C-alpha cells in the first residue's frame, strides 16, 4: 500500500513559527518543538508491564504520522496538518462542527488531535483517511493532563460524534468533497492478541507494520513516552539512520571499465562504501555500522536517480547480523524524508534491546491469558472499591438528612465527565 503525501500547502517559515508558538502556548509548553508523543520499542520486560497496568491495543498503521490543528482566521475555521518535521500544511475544505450547535455551523478552534494519514483500499480505489488515536486539546483547553481514556472520551463526544452526524448520517454525499475522512482508530483490550493477529490484521484496508500498546492511565507525554509500546515482527524492527556515502573505487586504467577508462578518477558506477550514522546531539552524528549493500541493492540505489548521501533511511538487521535498507512497496529504499533527524542514540539503544531481547508473535499470544487474568483482577478491584465508595456516600447522605433541620435539601447528583468511559467502546472480547 502506498504511503500518502501530506495534502495541502506548506506554510512559510514565518507563519509556521507563529503557529508553533500558538500550539506551544495552547499546550502549556516552553518550547516550540513538535509536541507529538513517540513510542518505545517493545522488549521482553514489557510483558510484565501489560500484566501490571491497563493498556489499550491497536494496530500500528503504516502511514504518515501527523497532528491536526484546528484554529481560525477571523470568522473562518482553518486547519493545518503538522508533520514530524514540525512543518505546517494548510488543508482547505475541512469542517468540524461543535456538539452544542444544532445547525452544525459553528466550529472547533484551539483543538489538536493526533493521528495517522493513510490510504484505505476501497472497491472504487484508494481513499485518504485520518485515523485519530489521541487528543491533545479541545476548544482552547489542553487535555494532556488527563488519562488516555478520558482524552478519547472527550474527543469522541465533542468532535467525532458531531462530525459523523453531519457527514455520515445527514449529508454523506458531502464526504466526496473532503480532502480526507476522519476516523476514530479502534482500540481493543490488551489481551485480544489472537483476535488481533487472526481477525483484525488480515482484514485491514491499509498497510500495517506491528502493534501499539498505549497506557490508559497516564497523561499525554511530549516526546518519548515509556508507556507507549511499539511491537513489530523481527523483520520490521527497524532504525532510521542517516546515510553517508564513502569514496567510490577508482576507475581501472584499461579503457574498458566503469566510466570508460582513463584511470585515476572515481568510478561512479562502482559500489562505494556506505556508513550508517546515529544522531547524538544537534549537528553531532557518529558512525554506527556499515550498510550491507549487495550488487542487486546497488542497482536499486542507482535506479532511484536521487541524492543518496545525507538521506535518512530505514534499516533492519538481517539473520547474519548485517544492516540492510528496508524496501518500500516499489522495492526501493524506504527513505524517511518526513524526518529532519535520524533516530537519537537513546532510541537506537532501545531498538537494539528490543532486537536482542525480541518478543515474537507467539510470545505475545502465549501471554494473553495472563494479561487477561490480571486485567480482570484489577477491574474487579475497581468495581469493589467503587461500590464501597458509593455505599459510603449514601450513608453520609442519609446521615446528613437525618441531622438536618426541617428535612434539609435534596441530595446532589453524581457528576459525570463528558464522554462515555472509553472501556465501554472497546471492541467485544474475542470468543
Short mmCIF file of C-alpha atoms in Angstrom, two decimals:
data_model
loop_
_atom_site.label_atom_id
_atom_site.label_comp_id
_atom_site.label_asym_id
_atom_site.label_seq_id
_atom_site.Cartn_x
_atom_site.Cartn_y
_atom_site.Cartn_z
CA UNK A 1 0.00 0.00 0.00
CA UNK A 2 1.50 3.40 -0.95
CA UNK A 3 2.30 5.94 1.77
CA UNK A 4 0.30 9.14 1.16
CA UNK A 5 1.80 12.55 0.68
CA UNK A 6 0.60 15.24 3.06
CA UNK A 7 -2.18 17.19 1.34
CA UNK A 8 -2.33 20.95 1.45
CA UNK A 9 0.03 23.90 1.15
CA UNK A 10 3.14 24.15 3.31
CA UNK A 11 3.21 27.29 5.46
CA UNK A 12 6.15 29.62 5.00
CA UNK A 13 8.72 29.93 7.76
CA UNK A 14 7.23 33.00 9.43
CA UNK A 15 3.69 31.65 9.52
CA UNK A 16 4.87 28.26 10.73
CA UNK A 17 6.77 29.90 13.60
CA UNK A 18 3.62 31.77 14.57
CA UNK A 19 1.62 28.54 14.65
CA UNK A 20 4.34 26.72 16.60
CA UNK A 21 4.16 29.41 19.27
CA UNK A 22 0.35 29.18 19.35
CA UNK A 23 0.45 25.42 19.77
CA UNK A 24 3.10 25.62 22.50
CA UNK A 25 1.00 28.18 24.39
CA UNK A 26 -2.15 26.08 24.00
CA UNK A 27 -0.36 23.05 25.44
CA UNK A 28 1.44 24.97 28.19
CA UNK A 29 4.88 24.19 26.78
CA UNK A 30 8.07 26.22 26.98
CA UNK A 31 9.46 25.20 23.60
CA UNK A 32 8.08 25.13 20.09
CA UNK A 33 9.28 21.65 19.12
CA UNK A 34 7.00 19.02 17.63
CA UNK A 35 4.80 18.02 20.59
CA UNK A 36 3.82 14.55 19.42
CA UNK A 37 4.41 11.55 21.69
CA UNK A 38 6.83 8.87 20.46
CA UNK A 39 6.68 5.17 21.40
CA UNK A 40 9.45 2.91 22.66
CA UNK A 41 10.23 -0.48 21.16
CA UNK A 42 8.64 -3.49 22.83
CA UNK A 43 11.05 -5.61 24.87
CA UNK A 44 10.51 -8.71 27.00
CA UNK A 45 10.21 -6.65 30.18
CA UNK A 46 7.07 -5.06 28.74
CA UNK A 47 5.12 -8.31 29.03
CA UNK A 48 5.18 -7.72 32.78
CA UNK A 49 4.12 -4.10 32.19
CA UNK A 50 0.98 -5.31 30.37
CA UNK A 51 0.14 -7.52 33.35
CA UNK A 52 0.53 -4.71 35.89
CA UNK A 53 -1.19 -1.78 34.17
CA UNK A 54 -4.20 -1.18 31.91
CA UNK A 55 -3.34 -0.67 28.25
CA UNK A 56 -5.23 -0.26 25.00
CA UNK A 57 -4.19 -2.29 21.98
CA UNK A 58 -4.43 -1.16 18.36
CA UNK A 59 -2.75 -2.00 15.10
CA UNK A 60 0.28 0.06 14.06
CA UNK A 61 -0.73 1.76 10.85
CA UNK A 62 1.89 2.16 8.13
CA UNK A 63 1.08 5.74 7.13
CA UNK A 64 2.18 9.32 7.84
CA UNK A 65 2.05 10.44 11.47
CA UNK A 66 0.58 13.93 11.82
CA UNK A 67 -1.13 16.21 14.29
CA UNK A 68 -4.22 18.05 13.08
CA UNK A 69 -4.56 21.62 14.37
CA UNK A 70 -7.98 23.34 14.33
CA UNK A 71 -7.79 27.14 14.52
CA UNK A 72 -9.36 30.19 12.92
CA UNK A 73 -8.59 33.16 10.72
CA UNK A 74 -11.11 35.75 11.88
CA UNK A 75 -14.59 34.26 11.36
CA UNK A 76 -13.29 31.35 9.29
CA UNK A 77 -12.09 27.97 10.50
CA UNK A 78 -8.71 26.79 9.21
CA UNK A 79 -6.87 23.52 9.66
CA UNK A 80 -3.22 22.53 9.48
CA UNK A 81 -1.55 19.15 9.44
CA UNK A 82 1.72 19.10 11.41
CA UNK A 83 4.31 16.52 10.39
CA UNK A 84 7.27 15.10 12.34
CA UNK A 85 9.47 17.87 10.98
CA UNK A 86 7.13 20.35 12.70
CA UNK A 87 6.14 21.78 9.34
CA UNK A 88 2.56 23.05 8.91
CA UNK A 89 0.37 22.27 5.90
CA UNK A 90 -2.82 24.24 5.29
CA UNK A 91 -5.65 21.87 4.33
CA UNK A 92 -8.75 23.57 2.87
CA UNK A 93 -12.36 22.34 2.80
CA UNK A 94 -12.46 20.79 6.26
CA UNK A 95 -15.28 21.41 8.73
CA UNK A 96 -15.60 20.11 12.27
CA UNK A 97 -18.93 21.19 13.80
CA UNK A 98 -19.41 21.72 17.52
CA UNK A 99 -21.57 19.35 19.52
CA UNK A 100 -23.69 22.13 21.02
CA UNK A 101 -24.90 23.72 17.77
CA UNK A 102 -27.92 22.03 16.11
CA UNK A 103 -27.20 23.96 12.90
CA UNK A 104 -23.68 22.44 12.67
CA UNK A 105 -22.38 25.82 11.52
CA UNK A 106 -20.11 26.72 14.43
CA UNK A 107 -16.75 25.02 14.61
CA UNK A 108 -13.91 23.98 16.90
CA UNK A 109 -10.81 26.10 17.39
CA UNK A 110 -7.83 25.63 19.68
CA UNK A 111 -8.06 21.89 19.08
CA UNK A 112 -5.28 19.37 18.37
CA UNK A 113 -5.72 15.68 17.61
CA UNK A 114 -3.06 13.04 16.99
CA UNK A 115 -3.32 10.51 14.21
CA UNK A 116 -2.12 8.87 11.04
CA UNK A 117 -2.79 9.71 7.39
CA UNK A 118 -3.35 6.51 5.47
CA UNK A 119 -4.72 5.21 2.19
CA UNK A 120 -7.51 2.66 2.58
CA UNK A 121 -8.12 0.29 -0.31
CA UNK A 122 -11.80 0.53 -1.23
CA UNK A 123 -13.66 -1.09 -4.17
CA UNK A 124 -13.58 2.22 -6.04
CA UNK A 125 -9.89 2.87 -5.39
CA UNK A 126 -7.73 4.42 -2.68
CA UNK A 127 -9.40 6.59 -0.04
CA UNK A 128 -7.39 9.02 2.10
CA UNK A 129 -8.34 8.91 5.79
CA UNK A 130 -7.02 10.41 9.01
CA UNK A 131 -7.09 7.84 11.82
CA UNK A 132 -7.29 9.58 15.21
CA UNK A 133 -5.75 7.81 18.20
CA UNK A 134 -5.31 10.65 20.72
CA UNK A 135 -6.36 14.19 21.57
CA UNK A 136 -4.16 16.97 22.99
CA UNK A 137 -6.57 19.92 23.19
CA UNK A 138 -10.22 20.80 22.57
CA UNK A 139 -11.59 24.32 22.19
CA UNK A 140 -8.65 26.04 23.84
CA UNK A 141 -8.32 23.61 26.75
CA UNK A 142 -5.35 21.27 26.96
CA UNK A 143 -6.33 17.64 27.57
CA UNK A 144 -2.78 16.38 28.07
CA UNK A 145 -3.00 16.01 31.86
CA UNK A 146 -5.99 13.68 31.58
CA UNK A 147 -5.53 9.90 31.20
CA UNK A 148 -5.97 8.42 27.75
CA UNK A 149 -9.48 7.03 28.28
CA UNK A 150 -10.73 10.50 29.28
CA UNK A 151 -8.94 12.18 26.36
CA UNK A 152 -10.54 9.76 23.94
CA UNK A 153 -13.93 10.14 25.62
CA UNK A 154 -13.89 13.91 25.21
CA UNK A 155 -12.76 13.62 21.59
CA UNK A 156 -15.49 11.11 20.74
CA UNK A 157 -18.25 13.19 22.33
CA UNK A 158 -17.20 16.70 21.36
CA UNK A 159 -15.52 16.23 17.97
CA UNK A 160 -16.09 12.81 16.42
CA UNK A 161 -19.83 12.37 17.01
CA UNK A 162 -20.86 15.77 15.57
CA UNK A 163 -18.66 15.14 12.52
CA UNK A 164 -20.23 11.71 11.99
CA UNK A 165 -23.73 13.11 12.43
CA UNK A 166 -23.13 15.74 9.75
CA UNK A 167 -21.05 13.84 7.20
CA UNK A 168 -22.05 10.20 7.74
CA UNK A 169 -25.74 10.31 8.65
CA UNK A 170 -27.16 13.63 7.42
CA UNK A 171 -25.09 14.54 4.37
CA UNK A 172 -22.94 11.57 3.29
CA UNK A 173 -22.82 12.94 -0.25
CA UNK A 174 -20.62 15.80 1.01
CA UNK A 175 -17.79 13.48 2.05
CA UNK A 176 -16.56 13.23 -1.53
CA UNK A 177 -15.51 16.90 -1.35
CA UNK A 178 -13.42 16.49 1.80
CA UNK A 179 -9.62 16.22 1.43
CA UNK A 180 -9.77 13.23 3.78
CA UNK A 181 -12.22 11.49 6.08
CA UNK A 182 -11.95 11.46 9.86
CA UNK A 183 -11.93 8.01 11.51
CA UNK A 184 -11.61 7.07 15.17
CA UNK A 185 -8.98 4.36 15.42
CA UNK A 186 -10.38 1.26 17.07
CA UNK A 187 -8.99 0.35 20.48
CA UNK A 188 -9.10 -3.20 21.84
CA UNK A 189 -8.42 -4.91 25.14
CA UNK A 190 -4.67 -5.54 25.62
CA UNK A 191 -5.22 -9.29 25.79
CA UNK A 192 -7.14 -9.56 22.48
CA UNK A 193 -3.94 -10.68 20.76
CA UNK A 194 -5.07 -13.82 18.96
CA UNK A 195 -8.09 -11.91 17.65
CA UNK A 196 -5.81 -9.08 16.52
CA UNK A 197 -3.46 -11.39 14.60
CA UNK A 198 -6.10 -13.76 13.21
CA UNK A 199 -9.05 -11.46 12.52
CA UNK A 200 -8.22 -7.75 12.66
CA UNK A 201 -4.90 -7.52 10.82
CA UNK A 202 -5.84 -9.74 7.84
CA UNK A 203 -8.96 -7.59 7.31
CA UNK A 204 -7.21 -4.21 7.25
CA UNK A 205 -7.69 -1.95 4.24
CA UNK A 206 -4.30 -0.29 4.71
CA UNK A 207 -0.69 -1.15 5.45
CA UNK A 208 0.35 -2.37 8.88
CA UNK A 209 3.74 -2.94 10.47
CA UNK A 210 3.01 -4.03 14.02
CA UNK A 211 1.01 -3.27 17.17
CA UNK A 212 0.77 -0.35 19.59
CA UNK A 213 0.02 -0.69 23.30
CA UNK A 214 -0.89 2.63 24.99
CA UNK A 215 -1.37 3.01 28.73
CA UNK A 216 -4.89 4.26 29.52
CA UNK A 217 -3.92 5.58 32.96
CA UNK A 218 -1.25 8.15 32.09
CA UNK A 219 -1.18 11.72 30.70
CA UNK A 220 -0.03 12.67 27.22
CA UNK A 221 3.77 12.91 27.12
CA UNK A 222 5.58 15.22 24.70
CA UNK A 223 8.45 13.32 23.09
CA UNK A 224 9.41 9.79 24.07
CA UNK A 225 6.73 8.10 26.17
CA UNK A 226 7.80 4.94 28.01
CA UNK A 227 4.12 3.99 28.31
CA UNK A 228 3.52 3.71 24.56
CA UNK A 229 4.90 0.37 23.41
CA UNK A 230 5.61 -0.35 19.76
CA UNK A 231 5.74 -4.05 18.86
CA UNK A 232 6.98 -5.12 15.44
CA UNK A 233 7.78 -8.51 13.93
CA UNK A 234 11.52 -9.17 13.86
CA UNK A 235 11.85 -8.19 10.19
CA UNK A 236 10.02 -4.90 10.87
CA UNK A 237 12.09 -3.85 13.89
CA UNK A 238 13.98 -1.02 12.26
CA UNK A 239 16.17 2.01 12.92
CA UNK A 240 16.24 5.24 10.94
CA UNK A 241 19.88 6.13 10.15
CA UNK A 242 21.46 8.96 8.21
CA UNK A 243 23.24 7.51 5.19
CA UNK A 244 26.80 8.60 4.43
CA UNK A 245 28.48 7.58 1.20
CA UNK A 246 32.17 6.79 1.28
CA UNK A 247 34.62 7.11 -1.58
CA UNK A 248 33.92 5.47 -4.91
CA UNK A 249 36.50 2.98 -6.19
CA UNK A 250 38.94 4.37 -8.78
CA UNK A 251 38.50 3.65 -12.44
CA UNK A 252 40.62 0.83 -13.77
CA UNK A 253 43.02 2.27 -16.34
CA UNK A 254 42.33 -0.21 -19.14
CA UNK A 255 39.80 1.73 -21.10
CA UNK A 256 37.12 -0.95 -20.73
CA UNK A 257 35.53 -0.41 -17.32
CA UNK A 258 33.25 1.87 -15.43
CA UNK A 259 33.07 5.30 -16.97
CA UNK A 260 35.20 4.43 -19.99
CA UNK A 261 38.75 4.20 -18.66
CA UNK A 262 41.42 6.78 -18.28
CA UNK A 263 42.36 5.83 -14.72
CA UNK A 264 42.77 7.96 -11.66
CA UNK A 265 39.22 9.28 -11.22
CA UNK A 266 36.36 7.74 -9.25
CA UNK A 267 34.17 5.12 -10.89
CA UNK A 268 30.66 6.40 -10.16
CA UNK A 269 29.14 3.19 -11.49
CA UNK A 270 31.03 1.08 -8.97
CA UNK A 271 29.71 0.45 -5.47
CA UNK A 272 31.08 2.75 -2.74
CA UNK A 273 31.16 2.08 0.96
CA UNK A 274 28.11 3.15 2.99
CA UNK A 275 28.14 4.22 6.63
CA UNK A 276 25.06 4.41 8.86
CA UNK A 277 25.16 7.43 11.15
CA UNK A 278 23.40 7.87 14.51
CA UNK A 279 22.14 11.20 15.84
CA UNK A 280 23.64 12.17 19.23
CA UNK A 281 23.05 15.90 19.53
CA UNK A 282 22.37 18.81 17.22
CA UNK A 283 24.97 18.60 14.46
CA UNK A 284 26.58 15.56 16.08
CA UNK A 285 26.31 12.38 14.00
CA UNK A 286 28.53 9.39 14.67
CA UNK A 287 29.24 6.29 12.62
CA UNK A 288 27.33 3.24 13.87
CA UNK A 289 27.81 0.44 11.35
CA UNK A 290 28.29 -0.18 7.63
CA UNK A 291 25.25 -0.64 5.44
CA UNK A 292 25.44 -4.02 3.72
CA UNK A 293 24.71 -3.45 0.04
CA UNK A 294 24.66 -6.33 -2.42
CA UNK A 295 25.22 -5.80 -6.13
CA UNK A 296 21.46 -6.03 -6.64
CA UNK A 297 20.91 -3.48 -3.85
CA UNK A 298 23.37 -1.14 -5.55
CA UNK A 299 21.46 -1.36 -8.82
CA UNK A 300 18.29 -0.44 -6.92
CA UNK A 301 20.01 2.52 -5.26
CA UNK A 302 21.29 3.79 -8.61
CA UNK A 303 17.84 3.42 -10.16
CA UNK A 304 16.42 5.88 -7.63
CA UNK A 305 18.29 8.61 -9.53
CA UNK A 306 18.24 10.86 -6.47
CA UNK A 307 20.75 12.10 -3.94
CA UNK A 308 21.67 9.33 -1.51
CA UNK A 309 24.26 10.98 0.73
CA UNK A 310 22.70 12.52 3.84
CA UNK A 311 19.27 10.92 3.38
CA UNK A 312 17.55 9.24 6.32
CA UNK A 313 16.91 5.59 5.50
CA UNK A 314 15.02 2.91 7.44
CA UNK A 315 17.14 -0.20 8.05
CA UNK A 316 16.78 -3.64 9.60
CA UNK A 317 19.21 -6.24 10.90
CA UNK A 318 19.23 -9.45 8.86
CA UNK A 319 19.76 -13.01 10.12
CA UNK A 320 23.51 -12.64 9.61
CA UNK A 321 23.61 -9.52 11.81
CA UNK A 322 24.13 -7.12 8.86
CA UNK A 323 22.23 -3.86 8.46
CA UNK A 324 20.17 -3.66 5.24
CA UNK A 325 17.87 -0.98 3.91
CA UNK A 326 14.14 -1.65 4.15
CA UNK A 327 12.33 -1.62 0.82
CA UNK A 328 9.06 0.15 0.13
CA UNK A 329 6.17 -1.23 -1.92
CA UNK A 330 8.09 -0.50 -5.12
CA UNK A 331 11.20 -2.32 -3.93
CA UNK A 332 13.11 0.91 -3.41
CA UNK A 333 14.82 2.09 -0.20
CA UNK A 334 12.38 3.44 2.37
CA UNK A 335 13.78 6.94 2.79
CA UNK A 336 12.33 8.86 5.74
CA UNK A 337 12.11 12.27 4.12
CA UNK A 338 9.36 13.10 6.62
CA UNK A 339 12.01 13.41 9.37
CA UNK A 340 14.64 16.09 9.97
CA UNK A 341 16.88 13.82 12.04
CA UNK A 342 17.74 10.15 12.24
CA UNK A 343 16.88 8.20 15.39
CA UNK A 344 18.59 9.52 18.51
CA UNK A 345 21.17 7.25 20.11
CA UNK A 346 18.80 6.65 23.05
CA UNK A 347 16.16 5.35 20.64
CA UNK A 348 18.75 3.23 18.87
CA UNK A 349 19.73 1.65 22.19
CA UNK A 350 16.09 0.77 22.93
CA UNK A 351 15.56 -0.75 19.48
CA UNK A 352 18.74 -2.79 19.85
CA UNK A 353 17.46 -4.03 23.21
CA UNK A 354 14.20 -4.96 21.52
CA UNK A 355 16.06 -6.81 18.75
CA UNK A 356 18.38 -8.64 21.15
CA UNK A 357 15.53 -9.45 23.55
CA UNK A 358 12.90 -9.92 20.86
CA UNK A 359 9.31 -10.80 21.71
CA UNK A 360 7.72 -12.87 18.96
CA UNK A 361 4.08 -13.10 17.93
CA UNK A 362 3.99 -16.48 19.67
CA UNK A 363 5.38 -14.94 22.87
CA UNK A 364 2.57 -12.39 22.83
CA UNK A 365 -0.23 -14.87 22.24
CA UNK A 366 1.14 -17.20 24.92
CA UNK A 367 0.92 -14.30 27.38
CA UNK A 368 -2.60 -13.17 26.57
CA UNK A 369 -4.35 -15.30 29.21
CA UNK A 370 -2.11 -13.95 31.97
CA UNK A 371 -2.63 -10.40 30.71
CA UNK A 372 -6.40 -11.01 30.67
CA UNK A 373 -6.46 -12.51 34.17
CA UNK A 374 -4.50 -9.58 35.61
CA UNK A 375 -6.74 -7.09 33.76
CA UNK A 376 -9.88 -8.75 35.14
CA UNK A 377 -8.49 -8.73 38.69
CA UNK A 378 -7.81 -5.00 38.50
CA UNK A 379 -11.24 -4.42 37.01
CA UNK A 380 -12.95 -6.40 39.79
CA UNK A 381 -10.98 -4.50 42.42
CA UNK A 382 -12.00 -1.15 40.91
CA UNK A 383 -15.64 -2.21 40.87
CA UNK A 384 -15.41 -3.35 44.50
CA UNK A 385 -13.89 -0.03 45.57
CA UNK A 386 -16.50 1.90 43.59
CA UNK A 387 -19.32 0.02 45.34
CA UNK A 388 -17.75 0.70 48.73
CA UNK A 389 -17.37 4.39 47.92
CA UNK A 390 -20.96 4.59 46.69
CA UNK A 391 -22.21 2.86 49.86
CA UNK A 392 -20.21 5.30 52.00
CA UNK A 393 -21.57 8.23 50.02
CA UNK A 394 -25.13 7.07 50.58
CA UNK A 395 -24.51 6.56 54.29
CA UNK A 396 -23.13 10.08 54.60
CA UNK A 397 -26.09 11.47 52.67
CA UNK A 398 -28.60 9.62 54.87
CA UNK A 399 -26.83 10.85 57.98
CA UNK A 400 -26.89 14.42 56.67
CA UNK A 401 -30.62 14.17 56.01
CA UNK A 402 -31.34 12.81 59.49
CA UNK A 403 -29.30 15.53 61.13
CA UNK A 404 -30.65 18.38 59.04
CA UNK A 405 -33.35 20.58 60.50
CA UNK A 406 -36.58 20.67 58.57
CA UNK A 407 -35.63 17.85 56.22
CA UNK A 408 -32.69 19.63 54.53
CA UNK A 409 -32.34 19.78 50.77
CA UNK A 410 -32.22 17.23 48.01
CA UNK A 411 -29.15 15.07 47.60
CA UNK A 412 -26.73 16.22 44.95
CA UNK A 413 -26.35 14.10 41.82
CA UNK A 414 -23.25 12.23 40.80
CA UNK A 415 -21.07 14.29 38.47
CA UNK A 416 -20.20 12.62 35.19
CA UNK A 417 -17.47 13.59 32.80
CA UNK A 418 -18.25 14.47 29.22
CA UNK A 419 -17.90 11.38 27.08
CA UNK A 420 -18.64 7.81 27.98
CA UNK A 421 -15.84 5.77 29.56
CA UNK A 422 -13.56 4.53 26.81
CA UNK A 423 -13.81 0.95 28.12
CA UNK A 424 -17.45 0.88 27.03
CA UNK A 425 -16.37 1.46 23.44
CA UNK A 426 -13.76 -1.24 23.16
CA UNK A 427 -14.20 -3.99 20.63
CA UNK A 428 -16.04 -7.05 22.01
CA UNK A 429 -13.85 -9.66 23.60
CA UNK A 430 -12.93 -12.35 21.08
CA UNK A 431 -14.81 -15.57 21.61
#
